[in-house]
Coordinates of N, CA and C and ligand atoms in Angstrom, one line a residue:
M1 N 55.0 17.6 22.1 CA 56.0 18.7 21.7 C 57.4 18.2 21.9
P2 N 58.2 18.3 20.9 CA 59.7 18.0 21.1 C 60.3 19.0 22.1
A3 N 61.3 18.5 22.9 CA 62.0 19.3 23.8 C 62.8 20.3 23.0
R4 N 63.1 21.5 23.6 CA 63.8 22.5 22.9 C 65.3 22.5 23.4
L5 N 66.2 22.3 22.4 CA 67.6 22.2 22.7 C 68.3 23.5 22.2
V6 N 69.1 24.1 23.1 CA 70.0 25.1 22.7 C 71.4 24.4 22.8
V7 N 72.1 24.4 21.6 CA 73.4 23.7 21.6 C 74.5 24.7 21.5
L8 N 75.5 24.5 22.4 CA 76.7 25.4 22.4 C 77.9 24.7 21.8
I9 N 78.6 25.4 20.9 CA 79.8 24.8 20.2 C 80.9 25.7 20.2
S10 N 82.1 25.2 20.0 CA 83.3 26.0 19.7 C 84.0 25.7 18.4
G11 N 83.7 24.5 17.9 CA 84.5 24.0 16.8 C 83.7 23.5 15.6
S12 N 84.1 22.3 15.1 CA 83.5 21.8 13.9 C 82.0 21.4 14.0
G13 N 81.5 21.1 15.2 CA 80.1 20.9 15.3 C 79.6 19.6 14.8
T14 N 80.4 18.5 14.8 CA 79.9 17.3 14.3 C 78.9 16.6 15.3
N15 N 79.1 16.9 16.6 CA 78.1 16.5 17.6 C 76.8 17.2 17.3
L16 N 76.9 18.5 17.1 CA 75.7 19.3 16.7 C 75.0 18.7 15.5
Q17 N 75.8 18.3 14.5 CA 75.2 17.8 13.3 C 74.5 16.5 13.6
A18 N 75.0 15.7 14.5 CA 74.4 14.4 14.8 C 73.0 14.7 15.4
L19 N 72.9 15.7 16.2 CA 71.6 16.1 16.8 C 70.7 16.6 15.8
L20 N 71.2 17.5 14.9 CA 70.4 18.0 13.8 C 69.8 16.9 12.9
D21 N 70.7 15.9 12.6 CA 70.2 14.8 11.8 C 69.2 13.9 12.5
A22 N 69.4 13.7 13.8 CA 68.4 12.9 14.5 C 67.1 13.6 14.6
A23 N 67.1 14.9 14.8 CA 65.9 15.6 15.0 C 65.1 15.8 13.7
R24 N 65.7 15.4 12.6 CA 64.9 15.4 11.4 C 63.7 14.4 11.4
S25 N 63.9 13.4 12.2 CA 62.8 12.4 12.4 C 61.8 12.9 13.4
D26 N 60.5 12.7 13.0 CA 59.4 13.1 13.9 C 59.4 12.3 15.1
Q27 N 60.1 11.1 15.1 CA 60.1 10.2 16.3 C 61.1 10.7 17.3
Y28 N 62.0 11.6 16.9 CA 63.0 12.1 17.9 C 62.4 13.1 18.8
P29 N 62.5 13.0 20.1 CA 61.8 13.8 21.0 C 62.4 15.2 21.3
A30 N 63.3 15.7 20.5 CA 63.9 17.0 20.7 C 64.2 17.7 19.4
K31 N 64.3 19.0 19.4 CA 64.7 19.7 18.2 C 65.7 20.8 18.7
V32 N 66.6 21.1 17.8 CA 67.6 22.2 18.1 C 66.9 23.5 17.7
V33 N 66.8 24.4 18.7 CA 66.1 25.7 18.4 C 67.1 26.8 18.3
A34 N 68.3 26.6 18.7 CA 69.4 27.7 18.5 C 70.7 27.1 18.8
V35 N 71.7 27.7 18.2 CA 73.1 27.2 18.4 C 73.9 28.5 18.7
G36 N 74.7 28.3 19.8 CA 75.5 29.4 20.3 C 77.0 29.0 20.3
A37 N 77.9 30.0 20.1 CA 79.3 29.7 20.1 C 80.0 30.8 20.8
D38 N 81.3 30.4 21.2 CA 82.1 31.4 21.9 C 83.1 32.0 20.9
R39 N 83.0 31.7 19.7 CA 83.9 32.3 18.6 C 83.2 32.4 17.3
R40 N 83.4 33.5 16.7 CA 82.7 33.8 15.4 C 83.1 32.8 14.3
D41 N 84.3 32.3 14.4 CA 84.8 31.4 13.4 C 84.5 29.9 13.7
A42 N 83.6 29.6 14.6 CA 83.3 28.2 14.9 C 82.6 27.6 13.6
A43 N 83.3 26.7 13.0 CA 82.8 26.2 11.7 C 81.4 25.6 11.9
G44 N 81.0 25.1 13.0 CA 79.7 24.4 13.2 C 78.6 25.4 13.1
L45 N 78.8 26.7 13.2 CA 77.7 27.7 13.1 C 77.0 27.5 11.7
I46 N 77.9 27.2 10.7 CA 77.3 27.1 9.3 C 76.3 25.9 9.2
R47 N 76.6 24.9 10.0 CA 75.6 23.7 10.0 C 74.2 24.2 10.4
A48 N 74.2 25.1 11.4 CA 72.9 25.6 11.9 C 72.3 26.5 10.8
E49 N 73.1 27.4 10.3 CA 72.6 28.4 9.4 C 72.1 27.8 8.1
K50 N 72.7 26.7 7.7 CA 72.3 25.9 6.5 C 70.8 25.5 6.6
V51 N 70.4 25.1 7.9 CA 69.1 24.6 8.0 C 68.2 25.6 8.7
G52 N 68.6 26.9 8.7 CA 67.7 28.0 9.2 C 67.5 28.0 10.7
I53 N 68.5 27.5 11.4 CA 68.4 27.6 12.9 C 69.1 28.8 13.3
P54 N 68.5 29.6 14.2 CA 69.2 30.8 14.7 C 70.5 30.5 15.4
T55 N 71.5 31.4 15.2 CA 72.7 31.3 15.9 C 73.1 32.6 16.7
F56 N 73.9 32.4 17.7 CA 74.4 33.6 18.4 C 75.9 33.3 18.8
V57 N 76.6 34.4 18.9 CA 78.0 34.3 19.3 C 78.3 35.2 20.5
V58 N 78.9 34.6 21.5 CA 79.2 35.4 22.7 C 80.7 35.2 23.0
E59 N 81.5 36.1 22.5 CA 83.0 35.9 22.6 C 83.5 36.6 23.9
P60 N 84.2 35.8 24.7 CA 84.7 36.4 26.0 C 85.5 37.7 25.8
G61 N 86.2 37.8 24.7 CA 87.0 39.0 24.5 C 86.2 40.3 24.3
D62 N 84.9 40.1 24.0 CA 84.1 41.3 23.9 C 83.5 41.9 25.2
F63 N 83.9 41.2 26.3 CA 83.3 41.6 27.6 C 84.4 42.0 28.6
A64 N 84.0 42.8 29.5 CA 84.9 43.4 30.5 C 85.5 42.2 31.4
D65 N 84.7 41.3 31.7 CA 85.1 40.2 32.6 C 84.2 39.0 32.4
R66 N 84.6 37.9 33.1 CA 83.9 36.6 32.9 C 82.5 36.7 33.3
A67 N 82.2 37.5 34.4 CA 80.8 37.6 34.8 C 79.9 38.2 33.8
A68 N 80.4 39.2 33.1 CA 79.6 39.9 32.1 C 79.4 39.0 30.9
W69 N 80.4 38.2 30.6 CA 80.3 37.2 29.5 C 79.2 36.2 29.8
D70 N 79.3 35.7 31.0 CA 78.4 34.6 31.5 C 77.0 35.2 31.5
A71 N 76.8 36.4 31.9 CA 75.4 37.0 32.0 C 74.9 37.1 30.6
E72 N 75.7 37.5 29.6 CA 75.2 37.7 28.2 C 74.9 36.3 27.6
L73 N 75.7 35.3 27.9 CA 75.5 34.0 27.4 C 74.1 33.5 28.0
A74 N 73.9 33.7 29.3 CA 72.6 33.3 29.9 C 71.4 34.0 29.2
A75 N 71.6 35.3 28.9 CA 70.5 36.1 28.3 C 70.3 35.6 26.9
E76 N 71.3 35.2 26.1 CA 71.1 34.7 24.8 C 70.3 33.4 24.8
I77 N 70.8 32.5 25.7 CA 70.1 31.2 25.8 C 68.6 31.4 26.2
Q78 N 68.4 32.3 27.1 CA 67.1 32.5 27.6 C 66.1 32.9 26.5
R79 N 66.6 33.6 25.5 CA 65.7 34.0 24.4 C 65.0 32.8 23.7
F80 N 65.6 31.6 23.9 CA 65.1 30.5 23.1 C 64.3 29.5 23.9
D81 N 64.1 29.9 25.2 CA 63.2 29.1 26.0 C 63.6 27.6 26.0
A82 N 64.9 27.3 26.3 CA 65.4 26.0 26.2 C 64.9 25.0 27.3
D83 N 64.6 23.8 26.9 CA 64.4 22.8 27.9 C 65.7 22.2 28.4
W84 N 66.6 22.0 27.4 CA 67.9 21.5 27.7 C 69.0 22.3 27.0
V85 N 70.1 22.5 27.6 CA 71.3 23.2 27.0 C 72.3 22.1 26.8
V86 N 72.8 21.9 25.6 CA 73.8 20.9 25.3 C 75.1 21.6 24.9
S87 N 76.1 21.3 25.8 CA 77.5 21.8 25.5 C 78.1 20.7 24.7
A88 N 78.2 20.9 23.4 CA 78.7 19.9 22.4 C 80.0 20.3 21.8
G89 N 81.1 20.2 22.5 CA 82.4 20.7 22.1 C 82.5 22.2 22.3
F90 N 81.8 22.7 23.4 CA 81.9 24.1 23.8 C 83.1 24.1 24.8
M91 N 84.2 24.8 24.4 CA 85.4 24.7 25.1 C 85.5 25.8 26.2
R92 N 84.5 26.1 26.9 CA 84.5 27.1 28.0 C 83.8 26.5 29.2
I93 N 84.2 26.9 30.4 CA 83.5 26.6 31.6 C 82.3 27.5 31.8
L94 N 81.1 26.9 31.9 CA 79.9 27.8 32.1 C 79.9 28.4 33.5
G95 N 79.4 29.6 33.5 CA 79.4 30.4 34.8 C 78.1 30.3 35.5
P96 N 78.0 30.9 36.7 CA 76.8 30.8 37.6 C 75.5 31.3 36.9
A97 N 75.6 32.3 36.1 CA 74.4 32.8 35.5 C 73.7 31.7 34.6
V98 N 74.5 31.1 33.8 CA 74.0 30.0 32.9 C 73.6 28.8 33.8
L99 N 74.4 28.4 34.7 CA 74.1 27.2 35.5 C 72.8 27.4 36.3
S100 N 72.6 28.5 36.9 CA 71.5 28.7 37.8 C 70.2 28.9 37.0
Q101 N 70.3 29.3 35.7 CA 69.2 29.4 34.9 C 68.6 28.0 34.4
H102 N 69.5 27.0 34.4 CA 69.1 25.7 33.9 C 69.6 24.6 34.9
P103 N 69.1 24.6 36.1 CA 69.6 23.6 37.1 C 69.4 22.2 36.6
H104 N 70.4 21.4 36.6 CA 70.4 20.0 36.2 C 69.8 19.8 34.7
R105 N 69.9 20.8 33.9 CA 69.4 20.7 32.6 C 70.4 21.1 31.5
I106 N 71.7 21.0 31.9 CA 72.8 21.2 31.0 C 73.6 20.0 30.8
V107 N 73.8 19.5 29.6 CA 74.5 18.3 29.3 C 75.8 18.6 28.6
N108 N 76.9 17.9 29.0 CA 78.2 18.1 28.3 C 78.6 16.7 27.7
T109 N 79.4 16.8 26.6 CA 80.0 15.6 26.2 C 81.5 15.8 26.2
H110 N 82.2 14.7 26.7 CA 83.6 14.8 27.0 C 84.3 13.6 26.4
P111 N 85.5 13.8 25.7 CA 86.1 12.7 25.0 C 87.1 11.9 25.9
A112 N 86.7 11.5 27.0 CA 87.4 10.6 27.9 C 86.5 9.9 28.9
L113 N 87.0 8.9 29.5 CA 86.1 8.2 30.5 C 86.3 9.0 31.9
L114 N 85.5 9.9 32.2 CA 85.6 10.7 33.4 C 85.4 9.7 34.6
P115 N 86.0 9.9 35.7 CA 86.8 11.1 36.1 C 88.2 11.2 35.6
S116 N 88.6 10.2 34.7 CA 89.9 10.3 34.1 C 90.0 11.4 33.1
F117 N 91.0 12.2 33.1 CA 91.3 13.1 32.0 C 90.2 14.2 31.8
P118 N 89.9 14.9 32.8 CA 89.0 16.1 32.6 C 89.8 17.2 31.9
G119 N 89.1 18.2 31.5 CA 89.7 19.4 30.9 C 89.8 19.4 29.4
A120 N 90.5 20.4 28.9 CA 90.5 20.7 27.5 C 91.3 19.8 26.6
H121 N 92.2 19.0 27.2 CA 93.1 18.2 26.4 C 93.0 16.7 26.7
A122 N 91.8 16.2 26.9 CA 91.5 14.9 27.4 C 92.2 13.8 26.5
V123 N 92.1 13.9 25.2 CA 92.6 12.9 24.3 C 94.1 12.9 24.4
R124 N 94.7 14.0 24.4 CA 96.2 14.2 24.5 C 96.7 13.6 25.8
D125 N 96.0 13.9 26.9 CA 96.3 13.5 28.2 C 96.2 12.0 28.4
A126 N 95.2 11.4 27.8 CA 95.0 10.0 27.9 C 96.2 9.2 27.1
L127 N 96.5 9.8 26.0 CA 97.6 9.2 25.2 C 98.9 9.3 26.0
A128 N 99.2 10.5 26.5 CA 100.4 10.7 27.2 C 100.5 9.8 28.4
Y129 N 99.4 9.5 29.0 CA 99.4 8.6 30.2 C 99.7 7.2 29.9
G130 N 99.4 6.8 28.6 CA 99.6 5.5 28.2 C 98.5 4.5 28.4
V131 N 97.3 5.0 28.5 CA 96.1 4.1 28.7 C 95.9 3.3 27.5
T132 N 95.3 2.1 27.6 CA 95.0 1.3 26.5 C 93.5 1.3 26.2
V133 N 92.8 1.9 27.1 CA 91.3 2.0 26.9 C 91.0 3.5 27.3
T134 N 90.2 4.1 26.4 CA 89.6 5.4 26.8 C 88.2 5.4 26.3
G135 N 87.6 6.6 26.0 CA 86.2 6.6 25.5 C 85.6 8.0 25.6
C136 N 84.4 8.0 25.9 CA 83.7 9.3 26.1 C 82.6 9.2 27.2
T137 N 82.3 10.4 27.7 CA 81.3 10.5 28.8 C 80.3 11.6 28.4
V138 N 79.1 11.3 28.6 CA 78.0 12.4 28.5 C 77.5 12.5 29.9
H139 N 77.6 13.8 30.4 CA 77.3 14.0 31.8 C 76.5 15.3 32.0
L140 N 75.9 15.5 33.2 CA 75.3 16.8 33.5 C 76.4 17.7 34.0
V141 N 76.1 19.0 33.7 CA 77.1 20.0 34.1 C 76.8 20.5 35.4
D142 N 77.9 20.6 36.3 CA 77.8 21.3 37.5 C 78.8 22.4 37.5
D143 N 79.2 22.9 38.7 CA 80.1 24.1 38.7 C 81.6 23.7 38.7
G144 N 81.8 22.4 38.5 CA 83.2 22.0 38.4 C 83.6 21.8 36.9
V145 N 84.9 21.3 36.7 CA 85.3 21.1 35.4 C 85.1 19.6 35.1
D146 N 84.1 19.3 34.3 CA 83.8 17.9 33.9 C 83.5 17.0 35.1
T147 N 82.8 17.5 36.1 CA 82.6 16.8 37.4 C 81.2 16.4 37.6
G148 N 80.2 16.8 36.8 CA 78.8 16.5 37.0 C 78.4 15.1 36.9
P149 N 77.2 14.7 37.4 CA 76.8 13.3 37.3 C 76.8 12.7 35.9
V150 N 77.3 11.5 35.9 CA 77.5 10.8 34.6 C 76.1 10.3 34.1
L151 N 75.9 10.5 32.8 CA 74.7 10.0 32.2 C 75.0 8.7 31.4
A152 N 76.1 8.7 30.7 CA 76.4 7.5 29.9 C 77.9 7.6 29.5
Q153 N 78.5 6.4 29.4 CA 79.9 6.3 28.9 C 80.0 5.2 27.9
Q154 N 81.0 5.4 27.0 CA 81.3 4.4 26.0 C 82.8 4.2 25.9
V155 N 83.2 3.0 25.8 CA 84.7 2.7 25.7 C 85.2 2.7 24.3
V156 N 86.4 3.2 24.1 CA 87.1 3.1 22.8 C 88.5 2.6 23.1
M157 N 89.0 1.6 22.4 CA 90.3 1.1 22.6 C 91.3 2.0 22.0
V158 N 92.5 2.1 22.6 CA 93.6 2.9 22.1 C 94.5 1.9 21.3
E159 N 94.8 2.3 20.1 CA 95.7 1.5 19.2 C 97.2 2.1 19.4
Q160 N 98.1 1.2 19.2 CA 99.5 1.6 19.4 C 99.9 2.8 18.5
S161 N 99.3 2.8 17.3 CA 99.7 3.8 16.3 C 98.9 5.1 16.4
D162 N 98.1 5.2 17.4 CA 97.2 6.3 17.5 C 98.0 7.7 17.7
T163 N 97.6 8.7 16.9 CA 97.9 10.0 17.3 C 96.7 10.6 17.9
E164 N 96.9 11.8 18.5 CA 95.8 12.5 19.2 C 94.6 12.7 18.2
E165 N 94.9 13.1 17.0 CA 93.9 13.3 16.0 C 93.1 12.1 15.6
V166 N 93.9 11.0 15.4 CA 93.2 9.8 14.9 C 92.4 9.2 16.0
L167 N 92.9 9.2 17.2 CA 92.1 8.7 18.4 C 90.9 9.5 18.6
H168 N 91.0 10.9 18.6 CA 89.9 11.7 18.8 C 88.8 11.5 17.8
E169 N 89.2 11.3 16.5 CA 88.1 11.0 15.5 C 87.4 9.7 15.8
R170 N 88.1 8.7 16.3 CA 87.4 7.5 16.6 C 86.5 7.6 17.8
I171 N 87.0 8.4 18.8 CA 86.1 8.7 20.0 C 84.9 9.5 19.5
K172 N 85.1 10.5 18.7 CA 84.0 11.3 18.3 C 82.9 10.5 17.6
A173 N 83.3 9.5 16.8 CA 82.3 8.7 16.1 C 81.4 8.0 17.1
V174 N 81.9 7.6 18.2 CA 81.2 6.9 19.3 C 80.4 8.0 20.1
E175 N 81.0 9.1 20.3 CA 80.5 10.2 21.1 C 79.2 10.7 20.5
R176 N 79.1 10.8 19.2 CA 77.9 11.4 18.6 C 76.7 10.5 18.8
D177 N 76.9 9.2 18.7 CA 75.7 8.3 18.9 C 75.3 8.3 20.3
L178 N 76.3 8.4 21.2 CA 76.0 8.4 22.7 C 75.2 9.6 23.0
L179 N 75.6 10.8 22.5 CA 74.9 12.0 22.8 C 73.5 12.0 22.3
V180 N 73.4 11.5 21.1 CA 72.0 11.5 20.5 C 71.1 10.5 21.3
G181 N 71.7 9.4 21.7 CA 70.9 8.5 22.5 C 70.5 9.0 23.9
V182 N 71.5 9.7 24.5 CA 71.2 10.3 25.9 C 70.1 11.3 25.8
M183 N 70.2 12.2 24.8 CA 69.3 13.3 24.7 C 67.9 12.7 24.4
Q184 N 67.8 11.6 23.6 CA 66.6 11.0 23.4 C 65.9 10.5 24.7
Q185 N 66.7 9.9 25.5 CA 66.3 9.4 26.8 C 65.8 10.5 27.7
L186 N 66.6 11.6 27.8 CA 66.3 12.7 28.7 C 65.1 13.4 28.3
C187 N 64.9 13.5 27.0 CA 63.8 14.3 26.4 C 62.5 13.5 26.3
S188 N 62.5 12.3 26.7 CA 61.2 11.5 26.6 C 60.9 10.9 28.0
H189 N 61.6 11.4 29.0 CA 61.3 10.8 30.3 C 61.3 12.0 31.4
D190 N 60.9 11.6 32.6 CA 61.1 12.5 33.7 C 62.5 12.3 34.2
V191 N 63.1 13.4 34.6 CA 64.5 13.3 35.0 C 64.7 13.9 36.4
E192 N 65.2 13.1 37.3 CA 65.4 13.6 38.7 C 66.8 13.4 39.1
V193 N 67.4 14.4 39.7 CA 68.8 14.2 40.1 C 68.9 14.2 41.6
I194 N 69.5 13.1 42.1 CA 69.6 12.9 43.5 C 71.1 12.7 43.8
G195 N 71.7 13.7 44.3 CA 73.2 13.6 44.4 C 73.8 13.4 43.1
R196 N 74.6 12.3 43.0 CA 75.2 12.0 41.7 C 74.4 11.0 40.9
E197 N 73.2 10.7 41.4 CA 72.4 9.7 40.7 C 71.4 10.5 39.8
V198 N 71.3 10.0 38.5 CA 70.3 10.6 37.7 C 69.2 9.6 37.4
V199 N 68.0 9.8 38.0 CA 66.9 8.9 37.9 C 66.0 9.3 36.7
I200 N 66.0 8.4 35.7 CA 65.2 8.6 34.5 C 64.0 7.7 34.5
S201 N 62.8 8.2 34.6 CA 61.6 7.3 34.7 C 60.5 7.7 33.8
Ligands
LIG301 C1 84.2 16.5 21.1 O1 85.1 15.4 21.2 C2 83.9 17.1 22.4 O2 83.8 16.1 23.4 C3 85.2 17.8 22.7 O3 85.4 18.5 21.4 C4 84.9 17.7 20.4 C5 83.9 18.5 19.6 O4 83.8 18.0 18.3 N1 85.1 18.7 23.8 P1 82.7 18.6 17.4 O5 82.9 20.2 17.4 O6 81.3 18.3 17.8 O7 83.0 18.1 16.0

């Protein structure tokens, strides 16, 4: 049985699309069973709807506080019996209700080589710093901001002419393949987390 992925998005959902495309193959050990977003206008929701995958939206503005939002997000994810939750361009910090519901089973993709440039503006921050090499990181989510154990990283060179947009697009092209590969590994093996080490056997 393929592993059940619930994918969380905020934007265009090209990482989601990469997972949807990969999962079309019977050989891929996972399928996307639901897509959640923190905003109704997240363009990526249409990618799921097009292929008949259920979607849900949990907008922080609809809730009295962060705890209530977190509880509702956890409840929505729970409905789909997820083996793994994938934060694929989900621009929110997950709260304790979601984290405790899926211990060591939430994956995030980040457009920088962590621990450099965590947070929401990783590509802008890397450019502003003047690095010549950056990349992307796929990691497990813990209760910090982009601090969980690293699963895989890939390097992308910075070009002198790069703008934030151009560099981010180049990173995203690499990021999509990395995410698809990592989820393939995680969903076809036993996974044990010992401190910051992720043992895949
Ligand atoms: C990715 O680079 C992700 O790491 C970052 O936002 C981007 C999302 O892109 N947090 P998309 O929505 O998957 O196209």
